Amino acid sequence: MTAPEDGAGRWYDDAAGPVVRPYAMTRGRTVSTAEERLDLIALVVAAEPLSSLPGGAHGLTDRSLSPEHLDIADLALRSPQSVADLATGLDLPVGVVRVLVGDLLAAGYVHVSRPVPPAELPDEGVLREVIAGLRAL
């Protein structure tokens, strides 16, 4: 802790900037209700009502949302973002982003789409037969 000239202590390192603990951002929670839907490559897309607000997501009057919630919604408003991209773009731990996205999802401000698991993709042989059938037309 360094002491500036006025005698008040600063609780952060000059190079690191102000420090907010992750549990403070998530109000002590480590998982969200949508945890099973929020893997690293799940895409977060802002809901339609956010695009009509002046100032984007920061125009929300919902006082229960933190600045981090609004930043996530704002990034998802610009373009779909994966959970990993949001964590990188906001310089937050992935666990924190998952909890915050879960809050936004529960409030209806964002939608989450998960990629199709490889096991559920059609077989390559079936796709080749479809292509061959289309070529035969």
mmCIF file of N, CA, C and O in Angstrom, residues 45-60 65 69-70 72-77 104 108-111:
data_model
loop_
_atom_site.group_PDB
_atom_site.id
_atom_site.type_symbol
_atom_site.label_atom_id
_atom_site.label_comp_id
_atom_site.label_asym_id
_atom_site.label_seq_id
_atom_site.Cartn_x
_atom_site.Cartn_y
_atom_site.Cartn_z
ATOM 1 N N VAL A 45 -25.812 -13.534 -27.048
ATOM 2 C CA VAL A 45 -26.395 -12.564 -27.965
ATOM 3 C C VAL A 45 -27.357 -11.691 -27.169
ATOM 4 O O VAL A 45 -28.171 -12.196 -26.391
ATOM 5 N N ALA A 46 -27.264 -10.383 -27.355
ATOM 6 C CA ALA A 46 -28.149 -9.465 -26.645
ATOM 7 C C ALA A 46 -29.572 -9.607 -27.162
ATOM 8 O O ALA A 46 -29.801 -9.840 -28.345
ATOM 9 N N ALA A 47 -30.533 -9.449 -26.254
ATOM 10 C CA ALA A 47 -31.938 -9.516 -26.625
ATOM 11 C C ALA A 47 -32.333 -8.256 -27.386
ATOM 12 O O ALA A 47 -31.698 -7.211 -27.270
ATOM 13 N N GLU A 48 -33.395 -8.345 -28.154
ATOM 14 C CA GLU A 48 -33.855 -7.237 -28.986
ATOM 15 C C GLU A 48 -34.118 -5.942 -28.223
ATOM 16 O O GLU A 48 -33.760 -4.878 -28.695
ATOM 17 N N PRO A 49 -34.752 -5.960 -27.055
ATOM 18 C CA PRO A 49 -35.051 -4.686 -26.380
ATOM 19 C C PRO A 49 -33.821 -3.835 -26.082
ATOM 20 O O PRO A 49 -33.917 -2.624 -26.000
ATOM 21 N N LEU A 50 -32.656 -4.450 -25.953
ATOM 22 C CA LEU A 50 -31.449 -3.682 -25.663
ATOM 23 C C LEU A 50 -31.042 -2.796 -26.831
ATOM 24 O O LEU A 50 -30.498 -1.717 -26.640
ATOM 25 N N SER A 51 -31.316 -3.251 -28.060
ATOM 26 C CA SER A 51 -30.891 -2.474 -29.223
ATOM 27 C C SER A 51 -31.696 -1.192 -29.384
ATOM 28 O O SER A 51 -31.253 -0.252 -30.025
ATOM 29 N N SER A 52 -32.875 -1.125 -28.791
ATOM 30 C CA SER A 52 -33.705 0.077 -28.927
ATOM 31 C C SER A 52 -33.410 1.123 -27.862
ATOM 32 O O SER A 52 -33.907 2.240 -27.938
ATOM 33 N N LEU A 53 -32.612 0.780 -26.873
ATOM 34 C CA LEU A 53 -32.307 1.726 -25.803
ATOM 35 C C LEU A 53 -31.270 2.742 -26.245
ATOM 36 O O LEU A 53 -30.281 2.377 -26.889
ATOM 37 N N PRO A 54 -31.459 4.018 -25.916
ATOM 38 C CA PRO A 54 -30.398 4.990 -26.215
ATOM 39 C C PRO A 54 -29.182 4.681 -25.343
ATOM 40 O O PRO A 54 -29.302 4.491 -24.143
ATOM 41 N N GLY A 55 -28.040 4.577 -25.956
ATOM 42 C CA GLY A 55 -26.830 4.246 -25.215
ATOM 43 C C GLY A 55 -26.605 2.760 -25.079
ATOM 44 O O GLY A 55 -25.722 2.320 -24.367
ATOM 45 N N GLY A 56 -27.405 1.953 -25.764
ATOM 46 C CA GLY A 56 -27.249 0.503 -25.700
ATOM 47 C C GLY A 56 -27.591 -0.033 -24.322
ATOM 48 O O GLY A 56 -28.493 0.448 -23.654
ATOM 49 N N ALA A 57 -26.847 -1.029 -23.879
ATOM 50 C CA ALA A 57 -27.124 -1.676 -22.604
ATOM 51 C C ALA A 57 -26.962 -0.720 -21.432
ATOM 52 O O ALA A 57 -27.609 -0.864 -20.413
ATOM 53 N N HIS A 58 -26.108 0.281 -21.585
ATOM 54 C CA HIS A 58 -25.890 1.219 -20.486
ATOM 55 C C HIS A 58 -27.092 2.139 -20.290
ATOM 56 O O HIS A 58 -27.140 2.898 -19.337
ATOM 57 N N GLY A 59 -28.069 2.067 -21.187
ATOM 58 C CA GLY A 59 -29.294 2.838 -21.027
ATOM 59 C C GLY A 59 -30.332 2.136 -20.171
ATOM 60 O O GLY A 59 -31.413 2.676 -19.937
ATOM 61 N N LEU A 60 -30.032 0.927 -19.678
ATOM 62 C CA LEU A 60 -30.971 0.206 -18.820
ATOM 63 C C LEU A 60 -31.163 0.936 -17.495
ATOM 64 O O LEU A 60 -30.223 1.494 -16.942
ATOM 65 N N LEU A 65 -28.296 -4.375 -11.803
ATOM 66 C CA LEU A 65 -27.172 -4.782 -12.641
ATOM 67 C C LEU A 65 -25.936 -3.956 -12.327
ATOM 68 O O LEU A 65 -26.007 -2.746 -12.168
ATOM 69 N N HIS A 69 -22.155 -6.259 -15.636
ATOM 70 C CA HIS A 69 -23.317 -6.777 -16.356
ATOM 71 C C HIS A 69 -23.571 -5.948 -17.616
ATOM 72 O O HIS A 69 -23.794 -6.480 -18.698
ATOM 73 N N LEU A 70 -23.550 -4.630 -17.454
ATOM 74 C CA LEU A 70 -23.831 -3.737 -18.572
ATOM 75 C C LEU A 70 -22.758 -3.834 -19.653
ATOM 76 O O LEU A 70 -23.067 -3.779 -20.846
ATOM 77 N N ILE A 72 -20.982 -6.521 -20.364
ATOM 78 C CA ILE A 72 -21.222 -7.793 -21.059
ATOM 79 C C ILE A 72 -22.368 -7.633 -22.050
ATOM 80 O O ILE A 72 -22.269 -8.040 -23.208
ATOM 81 N N ALA A 73 -23.468 -7.030 -21.600
ATOM 82 C CA ALA A 73 -24.619 -6.835 -22.485
ATOM 83 C C ALA A 73 -24.264 -5.931 -23.655
ATOM 84 O O ALA A 73 -24.711 -6.159 -24.781
ATOM 85 N N ASP A 74 -23.444 -4.937 -23.410
ATOM 86 C CA ASP A 74 -23.036 -4.020 -24.478
ATOM 87 C C ASP A 74 -22.187 -4.739 -25.524
ATOM 88 O O ASP A 74 -22.372 -4.542 -26.732
ATOM 89 N N LEU A 75 -21.253 -5.581 -25.087
ATOM 90 C CA LEU A 75 -20.438 -6.349 -26.030
ATOM 91 C C LEU A 75 -21.297 -7.328 -26.827
ATOM 92 O O LEU A 75 -21.105 -7.494 -28.029
ATOM 93 N N ALA A 76 -22.255 -7.964 -26.159
ATOM 94 C CA ALA A 76 -23.130 -8.914 -26.844
ATOM 95 C C ALA A 76 -24.094 -8.202 -27.783
ATOM 96 O O ALA A 76 -24.598 -8.807 -28.720
ATOM 97 N N LEU A 77 -24.327 -6.932 -27.546
ATOM 98 C CA LEU A 77 -25.199 -6.138 -28.414
ATOM 99 C C LEU A 77 -24.503 -5.827 -29.738
ATOM 100 O O LEU A 77 -25.121 -5.822 -30.796
ATOM 101 N N LEU A 104 -27.832 -12.129 -16.489
ATOM 102 C CA LEU A 104 -28.431 -11.460 -17.649
ATOM 103 C C LEU A 104 -29.407 -12.381 -18.377
ATOM 104 O O LEU A 104 -30.455 -11.933 -18.855
ATOM 105 N N GLY A 108 -33.518 -11.934 -18.896
ATOM 106 C CA GLY A 108 -34.011 -11.822 -20.262
ATOM 107 C C GLY A 108 -33.298 -10.796 -21.111
ATOM 108 O O GLY A 108 -33.781 -10.429 -22.186
ATOM 109 N N TYR A 109 -32.129 -10.335 -20.686
ATOM 110 C CA TYR A 109 -31.379 -9.339 -21.449
ATOM 111 C C TYR A 109 -30.488 -9.950 -22.521
ATOM 112 O O TYR A 109 -30.058 -9.265 -23.430
ATOM 113 N N VAL A 110 -30.159 -11.235 -22.386
ATOM 114 C CA VAL A 110 -29.344 -11.923 -23.385
ATOM 115 C C VAL A 110 -29.931 -13.309 -23.650
ATOM 116 O O VAL A 110 -30.727 -13.825 -22.857
ATOM 117 N N HIS A 111 -29.515 -13.869 -24.772
ATOM 118 C CA HIS A 111 -29.834 -15.253 -25.122
ATOM 119 C C HIS A 111 -28.514 -15.979 -25.310
ATOM 120 O O HIS A 111 -27.520 -15.374 -25.705
#
